[in-house]
Amino acid sequence: SRDPYPGVYSSVTKVTQVADGTEEDAAAYQEQLDMLYENPDPEELPKMKLEYSSETDEGPLLLEPFNFEWQHSDGMGSYGVSSHGISIFECEEIARIDLDGKTEMKLYFAGKMDSVTAVRWPSELWGTATAEEAGDGEEVALTEEEKAAISAAESGYVYQITATRPEGYVEFAFLTE
């Protein structure tokens, strides 16, 4: 199976693959690609793009972290530390997604992550419970860490995605209805 390129372009309405390529074919364009690529800025918090499609809603959805702890080096040996330190139940706003059944959700991050985990709680707890009252939540299996995906996201839950790499961790949240 082929995965679509995760980019979103406002003027592109359809893409058709006309032939399969090889790594050797792509190597001819490496110089042009190198001119376009920029390494992620280690001071910037990674964002997460969530791709999904159901009969009632579709998206890519770009999420900012609601919680994080992040360190970076300026190359001179000094570090900056950033942290936010709130629980998912303290978020004032949360992305809402309409699902009509079990739906695959692909998770894309700015930069490679060392690990990605997912936990969910019943949606009625969000906005009414404290983190202590809600408890640890239910772990959600992810398919692959290189290209993490929730194979069967369900409506009626609030999901927390935690991604880590050497600079620290970032946490993202969304609610399914």
CSV table of N, CA and C in Angstrom, one decimal:
chain,number,residue,atom,x,y,z
A,1,SER,N,0.8,-1.2,0.0
A,1,SER,CA,0.0,0.0,0.0
A,1,SER,C,0.9,1.2,0.0
A,2,ARG,N,0.4,2.3,-0.6
A,2,ARG,CA,1.2,3.5,-0.7
A,2,ARG,C,0.6,4.5,0.3
A,3,ASP,N,1.5,5.2,0.9
A,3,ASP,CA,1.0,6.3,1.8
A,3,ASP,C,1.1,7.6,1.0
A,4,PRO,N,0.1,8.4,1.1
A,4,PRO,CA,0.1,9.7,0.5
A,4,PRO,C,1.1,10.6,1.2
A,5,TYR,N,1.7,11.5,0.4
A,5,TYR,CA,2.6,12.5,1.0
A,5,TYR,C,1.8,13.4,1.9
A,6,PRO,N,2.3,13.6,3.1
A,6,PRO,CA,1.5,14.3,4.1
A,6,PRO,C,1.3,15.8,3.9
A,7,GLY,N,1.8,16.4,2.8
A,7,GLY,CA,1.7,17.8,2.6
A,7,GLY,C,0.3,18.2,2.3
A,8,VAL,N,-0.1,19.5,2.6
A,8,VAL,CA,-1.4,20.0,2.3
A,8,VAL,C,-1.1,21.3,1.5
A,9,TYR,N,-1.7,21.4,0.3
A,9,TYR,CA,-1.5,22.6,-0.5
A,9,TYR,C,-2.8,23.1,-0.9
A,10,SER,N,-3.1,24.4,-0.7
A,10,SER,CA,-4.4,25.0,-0.9
A,10,SER,C,-4.8,24.9,-2.4
A,11,SER,N,-3.9,25.0,-3.3
A,11,SER,CA,-4.3,25.0,-4.7
A,11,SER,C,-4.3,23.6,-5.4
A,12,VAL,N,-3.8,22.6,-4.7
A,12,VAL,CA,-3.8,21.3,-5.3
A,12,VAL,C,-5.0,20.5,-4.9
A,13,THR,N,-5.8,20.1,-5.9
A,13,THR,CA,-7.0,19.4,-5.6
A,13,THR,C,-7.0,17.9,-5.9
A,14,LYS,N,-5.9,17.5,-6.7
A,14,LYS,CA,-5.9,16.1,-7.0
A,14,LYS,C,-4.4,15.8,-7.4
A,15,VAL,N,-3.9,14.6,-7.0
A,15,VAL,CA,-2.6,14.1,-7.4
A,15,VAL,C,-2.8,12.7,-8.0
A,16,THR,N,-2.1,12.5,-9.1
A,16,THR,CA,-2.2,11.2,-9.7
A,16,THR,C,-0.8,10.6,-9.9
A,17,GLN,N,-0.6,9.4,-9.4
A,17,GLN,CA,0.8,8.8,-9.5
A,17,GLN,C,0.7,8.1,-10.9
A,18,VAL,N,1.7,8.4,-11.7
A,18,VAL,CA,1.8,7.9,-13.1
A,18,VAL,C,2.8,6.7,-13.2
A,19,ALA,N,3.7,6.6,-12.3
A,19,ALA,CA,4.7,5.6,-12.4
A,19,ALA,C,5.4,5.4,-11.0
A,20,ASP,N,5.9,4.2,-10.7
A,20,ASP,CA,6.7,3.9,-9.5
A,20,ASP,C,8.1,4.4,-9.8
A,21,GLY,N,8.7,4.9,-8.8
A,21,GLY,CA,10.1,5.3,-8.9
A,21,GLY,C,11.0,4.5,-8.0
A,22,THR,N,12.3,4.7,-8.1
A,22,THR,CA,13.3,4.0,-7.2
A,22,THR,C,14.1,5.0,-6.5
A,23,GLU,N,14.9,4.6,-5.6
A,23,GLU,CA,15.8,5.5,-4.9
A,23,GLU,C,16.8,6.1,-5.9
A,24,GLU,N,17.2,5.3,-6.9
A,24,GLU,CA,18.1,5.8,-7.9
A,24,GLU,C,17.5,7.0,-8.7
A,25,ASP,N,16.2,6.8,-9.0
A,25,ASP,CA,15.5,7.9,-9.7
A,25,ASP,C,15.5,9.2,-8.9
A,26,ALA,N,15.2,9.0,-7.6
A,26,ALA,CA,15.2,10.2,-6.7
A,26,ALA,C,16.5,10.8,-6.5
A,27,ALA,N,17.6,10.0,-6.5
A,27,ALA,CA,18.9,10.6,-6.3
A,27,ALA,C,19.3,11.7,-7.3
A,28,ALA,N,18.8,11.6,-8.5
A,28,ALA,CA,19.0,12.7,-9.5
A,28,ALA,C,18.6,14.1,-9.0
A,29,TYR,N,17.6,14.1,-8.1
A,29,TYR,CA,17.1,15.4,-7.6
A,29,TYR,C,17.6,15.8,-6.2
A,30,GLN,N,18.5,15.0,-5.7
A,30,GLN,CA,19.0,15.3,-4.3
A,30,GLN,C,19.5,16.7,-4.1
A,31,GLU,N,20.3,17.2,-5.1
A,31,GLU,CA,20.8,18.5,-4.9
A,31,GLU,C,19.7,19.6,-4.8
A,32,GLN,N,18.7,19.5,-5.6
A,32,GLN,CA,17.5,20.4,-5.4
A,32,GLN,C,16.8,20.2,-4.1
A,33,LEU,N,16.7,19.0,-3.7
A,33,LEU,CA,16.0,18.7,-2.4
A,33,LEU,C,16.8,19.3,-1.2
A,34,ASP,N,18.1,19.2,-1.3
A,34,ASP,CA,19.0,19.7,-0.2
A,34,ASP,C,18.9,21.2,-0.1
A,35,MET,N,18.6,21.9,-1.2
A,35,MET,CA,18.5,23.4,-1.2
A,35,MET,C,17.2,23.8,-0.5
A,36,LEU,N,16.1,22.9,-0.5
A,36,LEU,CA,14.8,23.2,0.1
A,36,LEU,C,14.7,22.8,1.5
A,37,TYR,N,15.5,21.8,1.9
A,37,TYR,CA,15.4,21.2,3.3
A,37,TYR,C,16.1,22.1,4.3
A,38,GLU,N,15.4,22.3,5.4
A,38,GLU,CA,16.0,23.0,6.6
A,38,GLU,C,15.9,22.1,7.8
A,39,ASN,N,17.0,21.9,8.5
A,39,ASN,CA,16.9,21.1,9.7
A,39,ASN,C,15.9,21.8,10.7
A,40,PRO,N,15.1,21.1,11.5
A,40,PRO,CA,14.2,21.7,12.4
A,40,PRO,C,15.1,22.5,13.4
A,41,ASP,N,14.6,23.7,13.8
A,41,ASP,CA,15.2,24.5,14.8
A,41,ASP,C,15.0,23.9,16.2
A,42,PRO,N,16.1,23.5,16.9
A,42,PRO,CA,16.0,22.8,18.1
A,42,PRO,C,15.3,23.6,19.2
A,43,GLU,N,15.2,24.9,19.0
A,43,GLU,CA,14.6,25.8,20.0
A,43,GLU,C,13.0,25.8,19.8
A,44,GLU,N,12.6,25.4,18.6
A,44,GLU,CA,11.1,25.4,18.4
A,44,GLU,C,10.5,24.1,18.8
A,45,LEU,N,9.4,24.1,19.4
A,45,LEU,CA,8.7,22.9,19.8
A,45,LEU,C,8.1,22.3,18.6
A,46,PRO,N,8.2,20.9,18.5
A,46,PRO,CA,7.6,20.3,17.3
A,46,PRO,C,6.1,20.3,17.3
A,47,LYS,N,5.5,20.4,16.2
A,47,LYS,CA,4.1,20.3,16.0
A,47,LYS,C,3.7,18.9,15.5
A,48,MET,N,2.5,18.6,15.6
A,48,MET,CA,2.0,17.3,15.2
A,48,MET,C,0.9,17.5,14.1
A,49,LYS,N,1.0,16.8,13.0
A,49,LYS,CA,-0.1,16.8,12.0
A,49,LYS,C,-0.8,15.5,12.2
A,50,LEU,N,-2.1,15.6,12.3
A,50,LEU,CA,-3.0,14.4,12.4
A,50,LEU,C,-3.8,14.2,11.1
A,51,GLU,N,-3.6,13.1,10.5
A,51,GLU,CA,-4.4,12.8,9.3
A,51,GLU,C,-5.4,11.8,9.5
A,52,TYR,N,-6.7,12.0,9.1
A,52,TYR,CA,-7.7,11.1,9.3
A,52,TYR,C,-8.8,11.3,8.3
A,53,SER,N,-9.7,10.4,8.1
A,53,SER,CA,-10.8,10.6,7.2
A,53,SER,C,-12.0,9.7,7.7
A,54,SER,N,-13.1,10.3,7.9
A,54,SER,CA,-14.4,9.6,8.3
A,54,SER,C,-15.5,10.2,7.4
A,55,GLU,N,-16.7,9.6,7.5
A,55,GLU,CA,-17.8,10.1,6.6
A,55,GLU,C,-18.2,11.5,7.1
A,56,THR,N,-18.0,11.8,8.3
A,56,THR,CA,-18.5,13.1,8.8
A,56,THR,C,-17.4,14.2,9.0
A,57,ASP,N,-16.1,13.8,8.9
A,57,ASP,CA,-15.1,14.8,9.1
A,57,ASP,C,-13.8,14.3,8.4
A,58,GLU,N,-13.0,15.2,8.0
A,58,GLU,CA,-11.7,14.8,7.3
A,58,GLU,C,-10.7,15.8,7.6
A,59,GLY,N,-9.5,15.4,7.7
A,59,GLY,CA,-8.5,16.4,7.9
A,59,GLY,C,-7.1,15.9,7.8
A,60,PRO,N,-6.3,16.9,7.4
A,60,PRO,CA,-5.1,17.0,8.2
A,60,PRO,C,-5.5,18.1,9.2
A,61,LEU,N,-5.0,17.9,10.4
A,61,LEU,CA,-5.2,18.9,11.5
A,61,LEU,C,-3.8,19.1,12.1
A,62,LEU,N,-3.4,20.4,12.2
A,62,LEU,CA,-2.1,20.7,12.8
A,62,LEU,C,-2.3,21.1,14.2
A,63,LEU,N,-1.6,20.3,15.1
A,63,LEU,CA,-1.8,20.6,16.6
A,63,LEU,C,-0.5,21.1,17.2
A,64,GLU,N,-0.7,22.1,18.0
A,64,GLU,CA,0.4,22.7,18.9
A,64,GLU,C,0.4,21.9,20.2
A,65,PRO,N,1.6,21.7,20.8
A,65,PRO,CA,1.6,21.0,22.1
A,65,PRO,C,0.9,21.8,23.2
A,66,PHE,N,0.2,21.1,24.0
A,66,PHE,CA,-0.5,21.8,25.2
A,66,PHE,C,0.4,21.7,26.4
A,67,ASN,N,1.4,20.8,26.4
A,67,ASN,CA,2.3,20.6,27.5
A,67,ASN,C,3.7,20.2,27.0
A,68,PHE,N,4.7,20.6,27.6
A,68,PHE,CA,6.0,20.2,27.1
A,68,PHE,C,7.1,20.5,28.2
A,69,GLU,N,8.2,19.9,28.0
A,69,GLU,CA,9.5,20.2,28.7
A,69,GLU,C,10.6,20.1,27.6
A,70,TRP,N,11.3,21.2,27.4
A,70,TRP,CA,12.1,21.3,26.2
A,70,TRP,C,13.4,21.9,26.6
A,71,GLN,N,14.6,21.4,26.2
A,71,GLN,CA,15.9,21.9,26.4
A,71,GLN,C,16.6,22.0,25.1
A,72,HIS,N,17.4,23.0,24.9
A,72,HIS,CA,18.2,23.1,23.7
A,72,HIS,C,19.5,23.7,24.0
A,73,SER,N,20.5,23.5,23.1
A,73,SER,CA,21.8,24.0,23.3
A,73,SER,C,22.0,25.1,22.2
A,74,ASP,N,22.7,26.1,22.5
A,74,ASP,CA,22.9,27.2,21.5
A,74,ASP,C,24.3,26.9,20.8
A,75,GLY,N,24.9,25.8,21.1
A,75,GLY,CA,26.2,25.4,20.4
A,75,GLY,C,27.4,25.9,21.2
A,76,MET,N,27.1,26.7,22.3
A,76,MET,CA,28.2,27.2,23.1
A,76,MET,C,28.2,26.5,24.5
A,77,GLY,N,27.3,25.5,24.6
A,77,GLY,CA,27.3,24.8,25.9
A,77,GLY,C,26.2,25.2,26.9
A,78,SER,N,25.5,26.3,26.6
A,78,SER,CA,24.5,26.8,27.5
A,78,SER,C,23.1,26.2,27.0
A,79,TYR,N,22.2,26.1,27.9
A,79,TYR,CA,20.9,25.5,27.6
A,79,TYR,C,19.8,26.4,28.0
A,80,GLY,N,18.7,26.3,27.3
A,80,GLY,CA,17.5,27.0,27.7
A,80,GLY,C,16.5,25.9,28.0
A,81,VAL,N,15.7,26.1,29.0
A,81,VAL,CA,14.7,25.1,29.4
A,81,VAL,C,13.3,25.8,29.3
A,82,SER,N,12.4,25.1,28.7
A,82,SER,CA,11.0,25.6,28.6
A,82,SER,C,10.1,24.5,29.2
A,83,SER,N,9.1,24.9,29.9
A,83,SER,CA,8.1,23.9,30.3
A,83,SER,C,6.8,24.6,30.5
A,84,HIS,N,5.8,23.9,30.4
A,84,HIS,CA,4.4,24.4,30.5
A,84,HIS,C,3.7,23.8,31.7
A,85,GLY,N,3.8,22.5,31.8
A,85,GLY,CA,3.4,21.8,33.0
A,85,GLY,C,1.9,21.7,33.4
A,86,ILE,N,1.0,21.5,32.4
A,86,ILE,CA,-0.4,21.3,32.7
A,86,ILE,C,-0.8,20.0,32.3
A,87,SER,N,-1.9,19.5,32.9
A,87,SER,CA,-2.5,18.2,32.5
A,87,SER,C,-3.5,18.4,31.3
A,88,ILE,N,-3.8,17.4,30.7
A,88,ILE,CA,-4.8,17.4,29.6
A,88,ILE,C,-6.1,17.9,30.1
A,89,PHE,N,-6.4,17.7,31.4
A,89,PHE,CA,-7.7,18.1,31.9
A,89,PHE,C,-7.7,19.6,32.3
A,90,GLU,N,-6.6,20.3,32.2
A,90,GLU,CA,-6.5,21.7,32.5
A,90,GLU,C,-6.6,22.5,31.2
A,91,CYS,N,-6.5,21.9,30.0
A,91,CYS,CA,-6.6,22.6,28.8
A,91,CYS,C,-7.9,23.3,28.6
A,92,GLU,N,-7.8,24.6,28.3
A,92,GLU,CA,-9.1,25.4,28.1
A,92,GLU,C,-9.7,25.1,26.8
A,93,GLU,N,-8.9,24.8,25.7
A,93,GLU,CA,-9.4,24.5,24.4
A,93,GLU,C,-8.8,23.2,23.9
A,94,ILE,N,-9.5,22.5,23.1
A,94,ILE,CA,-9.0,21.2,22.6
A,94,ILE,C,-9.6,21.0,21.2
A,95,ALA,N,-8.8,20.5,20.3
A,95,ALA,CA,-9.2,20.2,19.0
A,95,ALA,C,-10.3,19.1,19.0
A,96,ARG,N,-11.4,19.3,18.3
A,96,ARG,CA,-12.5,18.3,18.3
A,96,ARG,C,-12.6,17.7,16.9
A,97,ILE,N,-12.8,16.4,16.9
A,97,ILE,CA,-12.9,15.7,15.6
A,97,ILE,C,-14.1,14.8,15.6
A,98,ASP,N,-15.0,14.9,14.6
A,98,ASP,CA,-16.1,14.1,14.4
A,98,ASP,C,-15.8,12.7,13.8
A,99,LEU,N,-16.0,11.6,14.4
A,99,LEU,CA,-15.8,10.3,13.9
A,99,LEU,C,-17.1,9.6,13.8
A,100,ASP,N,-17.2,8.7,12.8
A,100,ASP,CA,-18.4,7.9,12.6
A,100,ASP,C,-18.2,6.4,12.8
A,101,GLY,N,-17.2,6.1,13.5
A,101,GLY,CA,-16.8,4.7,13.7
A,101,GLY,C,-15.3,4.6,14.0
A,102,LYS,N,-14.8,3.5,14.0
A,102,LYS,CA,-13.3,3.3,14.2
A,102,LYS,C,-12.6,3.9,13.0
A,103,THR,N,-11.6,4.8,13.2
A,103,THR,CA,-10.9,5.5,12.2
A,103,THR,C,-9.4,5.5,12.4
A,104,GLU,N,-8.7,5.2,11.3
A,104,GLU,CA,-7.2,5.3,11.4
A,104,GLU,C,-6.8,6.7,11.4
A,105,MET,N,-5.8,7.0,12.3
A,105,MET,CA,-5.3,8.4,12.4
A,105,MET,C,-3.8,8.3,12.3
A,106,LYS,N,-3.2,9.0,11.3
A,106,LYS,CA,-1.7,9.0,11.2
A,106,LYS,C,-1.2,10.2,11.8
A,107,LEU,N,-0.1,10.0,12.6
A,107,LEU,CA,0.6,11.1,13.3
A,107,LEU,C,1.9,11.4,12.7
A,108,TYR,N,2.1,12.7,12.3
A,108,TYR,CA,3.3,13.2,11.7
A,108,TYR,C,3.9,14.3,12.6
A,109,PHE,N,5.2,14.2,12.8
A,109,PHE,CA,5.9,15.2,13.6
A,109,PHE,C,6.9,16.0,12.8
A,110,ALA,N,7.2,17.2,13.3
A,110,ALA,CA,8.3,18.0,12.7
A,110,ALA,C,9.6,17.5,13.4
A,111,GLY,N,10.3,16.7,12.6
A,111,GLY,CA,11.5,16.0,13.1
A,111,GLY,C,11.3,14.6,13.6
A,112,LYS,N,12.3,13.8,13.7
A,112,LYS,CA,12.2,12.4,14.1
A,112,LYS,C,12.0,12.4,15.6
A,113,MET,N,11.1,11.6,16.1
A,113,MET,CA,10.9,11.4,17.5
A,113,MET,C,11.5,10.1,18.0
A,114,ASP,N,12.0,10.0,19.2
A,114,ASP,CA,12.6,8.8,19.7
A,114,ASP,C,11.5,7.8,20.2
A,115,SER,N,10.4,8.4,20.7
A,115,SER,CA,9.2,7.5,21.1
A,115,SER,C,7.9,8.3,21.0
A,116,VAL,N,6.9,7.6,20.8
A,116,VAL,CA,5.5,8.2,20.7
A,116,VAL,C,4.6,7.2,21.4
A,117,THR,N,3.8,7.8,22.4
A,117,THR,CA,2.8,7.0,23.1
A,117,THR,C,1.5,7.7,23.0
A,118,ALA,N,0.4,6.9,23.2
A,118,ALA,CA,-1.0,7.5,23.2
A,118,ALA,C,-1.7,6.9,24.4
A,119,VAL,N,-2.5,7.8,25.0
A,119,VAL,CA,-3.4,7.4,26.1
A,119,VAL,C,-4.7,8.1,25.9
A,120,ARG,N,-5.8,7.5,26.3
A,120,ARG,CA,-7.2,8.1,26.1
A,120,ARG,C,-8.0,7.9,27.4
A,121,TRP,N,-9.0,8.8,27.5
A,121,TRP,CA,-9.9,8.8,28.6
A,121,TRP,C,-11.3,9.1,28.0
A,122,PRO,N,-12.4,8.6,28.7
A,122,PRO,CA,-13.7,9.0,28.2
A,122,PRO,C,-13.9,10.5,28.1
A,123,SER,N,-14.5,11.0,27.0
A,123,SER,CA,-14.5,12.4,26.7
A,123,SER,C,-15.3,13.2,27.8
A,124,GLU,N,-16.3,12.6,28.5
A,124,GLU,CA,-17.0,13.3,29.5
A,124,GLU,C,-16.2,13.7,30.7
A,125,LEU,N,-14.9,13.2,30.8
A,125,LEU,CA,-14.0,13.6,31.9
A,125,LEU,C,-13.4,14.9,31.6
A,126,TRP,N,-13.2,15.2,30.3
A,126,TRP,CA,-12.5,16.5,29.9
A,126,TRP,C,-13.4,17.7,30.3
A,127,GLY,N,-12.8,18.6,31.0
A,127,GLY,CA,-13.5,19.8,31.5
A,127,GLY,C,-14.3,19.6,32.8
A,128,THR,N,-14.4,18.4,33.3
A,128,THR,CA,-15.1,18.2,34.5
A,128,THR,C,-14.3,17.5,35.6
A,129,ALA,N,-13.2,16.8,35.2
A,129,ALA,CA,-12.4,16.0,36.2
A,129,ALA,C,-11.0,16.6,36.3
A,130,THR,N,-10.4,16.4,37.4
A,130,THR,CA,-9.0,16.7,37.6
A,130,THR,C,-8.2,15.5,37.1
A,131,ALA,N,-6.9,15.7,36.9
A,131,ALA,CA,-6.0,14.6,36.5
A,131,ALA,C,-6.1,13.5,37.5
A,132,GLU,N,-6.1,13.8,38.8
A,132,GLU,CA,-6.2,12.8,39.8
A,132,GLU,C,-7.5,12.0,39.7
A,133,GLU,N,-8.6,12.7,39.5
A,133,GLU,CA,-9.9,12.0,39.4
A,133,GLU,C,-10.0,11.1,38.2
A,134,ALA,N,-9.4,11.6,37.1
A,134,ALA,CA,-9.5,10.8,35.8
A,134,ALA,C,-8.6,9.6,35.8
A,135,GLY,N,-7.5,9.6,36.6
A,135,GLY,CA,-6.6,8.4,36.7
A,135,GLY,C,-5.7,8.4,35.5
A,136,ASP,N,-5.1,7.2,35.3
A,136,ASP,CA,-4.0,7.0,34.3
A,136,ASP,C,-4.5,6.9,32.9
A,137,GLY,N,-5.7,6.7,32.7
A,137,GLY,CA,-6.2,6.5,31.3
A,137,GLY,C,-5.9,5.1,30.7
A,138,GLU,N,-6.3,4.9,29.5
A,138,GLU,CA,-6.1,3.6,28.8
A,138,GLU,C,-5.1,3.8,27.7
A,139,GLU,N,-4.1,3.0,27.8
A,139,GLU,CA,-3.0,3.0,26.7
A,139,GLU,C,-3.6,2.6,25.4
A,140,VAL,N,-3.2,3.4,24.3
A,140,VAL,CA,-3.7,3.1,23.0
A,140,VAL,C,-2.5,2.6,22.2
A,141,ALA,N,-2.7,1.4,21.5
A,141,ALA,CA,-1.6,0.9,20.7
A,141,ALA,C,-1.4,1.7,19.5
A,142,LEU,N,-0.1,2.0,19.1
A,142,LEU,CA,0.3,2.7,17.9
A,142,LEU,C,0.9,1.6,17.0
A,143,THR,N,0.8,1.8,15.7
A,143,THR,CA,1.3,0.8,14.7
A,143,THR,C,2.8,0.9,14.6
A,144,GLU,N,3.3,2.0,14.3
A,144,GLU,CA,4.8,2.1,14.1
A,144,GLU,C,5.3,3.4,14.7
A,145,GLU,N,6.5,3.4,15.2
A,145,GLU,CA,7.0,4.6,15.8
A,145,GLU,C,7.6,5.5,14.7
A,146,GLU,N,8.1,4.9,13.6
A,146,GLU,CA,8.6,5.8,12.5
A,146,GLU,C,7.5,6.6,11.9
A,147,LYS,N,6.4,6.0,11.7
A,147,LYS,CA,5.2,6.7,11.1
A,147,LYS,C,4.0,6.2,12.0
A,148,ALA,N,3.9,6.8,13.2
A,148,ALA,CA,3.0,6.4,14.2
A,148,ALA,C,1.5,6.6,13.7
A,149,ALA,N,0.7,5.6,14.1
A,149,ALA,CA,-0.7,5.7,13.7
A,149,ALA,C,-1.6,5.0,14.8
A,150,ILE,N,-2.7,5.6,15.0
A,150,ILE,CA,-3.7,4.9,15.8
A,150,ILE,C,-4.6,4.2,14.8
A,151,SER,N,-4.6,2.8,14.9
A,151,SER,CA,-5.3,2.1,13.8
A,151,SER,C,-6.8,2.2,13.9
A,152,ALA,N,-7.4,2.4,15.2
A,152,ALA,CA,-8.8,2.4,15.3
A,152,ALA,C,-9.2,3.4,16.4
A,153,ALA,N,-9.1,4.7,16.1
A,153,ALA,CA,-9.5,5.7,17.0
A,153,ALA,C,-11.1,5.7,17.0
A,154,GLU,N,-11.6,5.9,18.2
A,154,GLU,CA,-13.1,5.8,18.4
A,154,GLU,C,-13.6,7.1,18.9
A,155,SER,N,-14.9,7.4,18.6
A,155,SER,CA,-15.5,8.6,19.2
A,155,SER,C,-15.8,8.4,20.6
A,156,GLY,N,-15.9,9.6,21.3
A,156,GLY,CA,-16.2,9.5,22.8
A,156,GLY,C,-15.0,9.5,23.7
A,157,TYR,N,-13.8,9.9,23.2
A,157,TYR,CA,-12.6,9.9,24.0
A,157,TYR,C,-11.8,11.2,23.8
A,158,VAL,N,-11.0,11.5,24.8
A,158,VAL,CA,-10.0,12.5,24.7
A,158,VAL,C,-8.7,11.8,24.7
A,159,TYR,N,-7.9,12.1,23.7
A,159,TYR,CA,-6.6,11.4,23.4
A,159,TYR,C,-5.4,12.4,23.8
A,160,GLN,N,-4.4,11.8,24.4
A,160,GLN,CA,-3.2,12.5,24.7
A,160,GLN,C,-2.0,11.8,24.0
A,161,ILE,N,-1.3,12.5,23.1
A,161,ILE,CA,-0.2,11.9,22.4
A,161,ILE,C,1.1,12.5,23.0
A,162,THR,N,2.0,11.7,23.4
A,162,THR,CA,3.3,12.2,24.0
A,162,THR,C,4.4,11.7,23.1
A,163,ALA,N,5.2,12.7,22.6
A,163,ALA,CA,6.4,12.4,21.8
A,163,ALA,C,7.7,12.9,22.4
A,164,THR,N,8.7,12.1,22.4
A,164,THR,CA,10.0,12.4,23.0
A,164,THR,C,11.1,12.4,22.0
A,165,ARG,N,12.1,13.2,22.3
A,165,ARG,CA,13.4,13.1,21.7
A,165,ARG,C,14.4,13.7,22.6
A,166,PRO,N,15.7,13.8,22.3
A,166,PRO,CA,16.7,14.2,23.3
A,166,PRO,C,16.4,15.6,24.0
A,167,GLU,N,15.8,16.5,23.2
A,167,GLU,CA,15.5,17.8,23.8
A,167,GLU,C,14.4,17.8,24.9
A,168,GLY,N,13.6,16.7,24.9
A,168,GLY,CA,12.6,16.7,25.9
A,168,GLY,C,11.3,16.0,25.4
A,169,TYR,N,10.2,16.4,25.9
A,169,TYR,CA,8.9,15.8,25.4
A,169,TYR,C,7.9,16.9,25.1
A,170,VAL,N,6.9,16.5,24.2
A,170,VAL,CA,5.8,17.4,23.9
A,170,VAL,C,4.5,16.6,24.0
A,171,GLU,N,3.4,17.2,24.4
A,171,GLU,CA,2.2,16.5,24.5
A,171,GLU,C,1.1,17.2,23.7
A,172,PHE,N,0.3,16.4,23.0
A,172,PHE,CA,-0.8,17.0,22.2
A,172,PHE,C,-2.1,16.3,22.6
A,173,ALA,N,-3.2,17.0,22.3
A,173,ALA,CA,-4.5,16.5,22.8
A,173,ALA,C,-5.5,16.8,21.7
A,174,PHE,N,-6.5,15.9,21.6
A,174,PHE,CA,-7.7,16.1,20.8
A,174,PHE,C,-8.8,15.2,21.3
A,175,LEU,N,-10.0,15.7,21.0
A,175,LEU,CA,-11.3,15.0,21.5
A,175,LEU,C,-12.0,14.5,20.3
A,176,THR,N,-12.5,13.2,20.4
A,176,THR,CA,-13.3,12.7,19.3
A,176,THR,C,-14.8,12.6,19.8
A,177,GLU,N,-15.6,13.0,18.8
A,177,GLU,CA,-17.1,13.0,19.1
A,177,GLU,C,-17.8,12.1,18.1
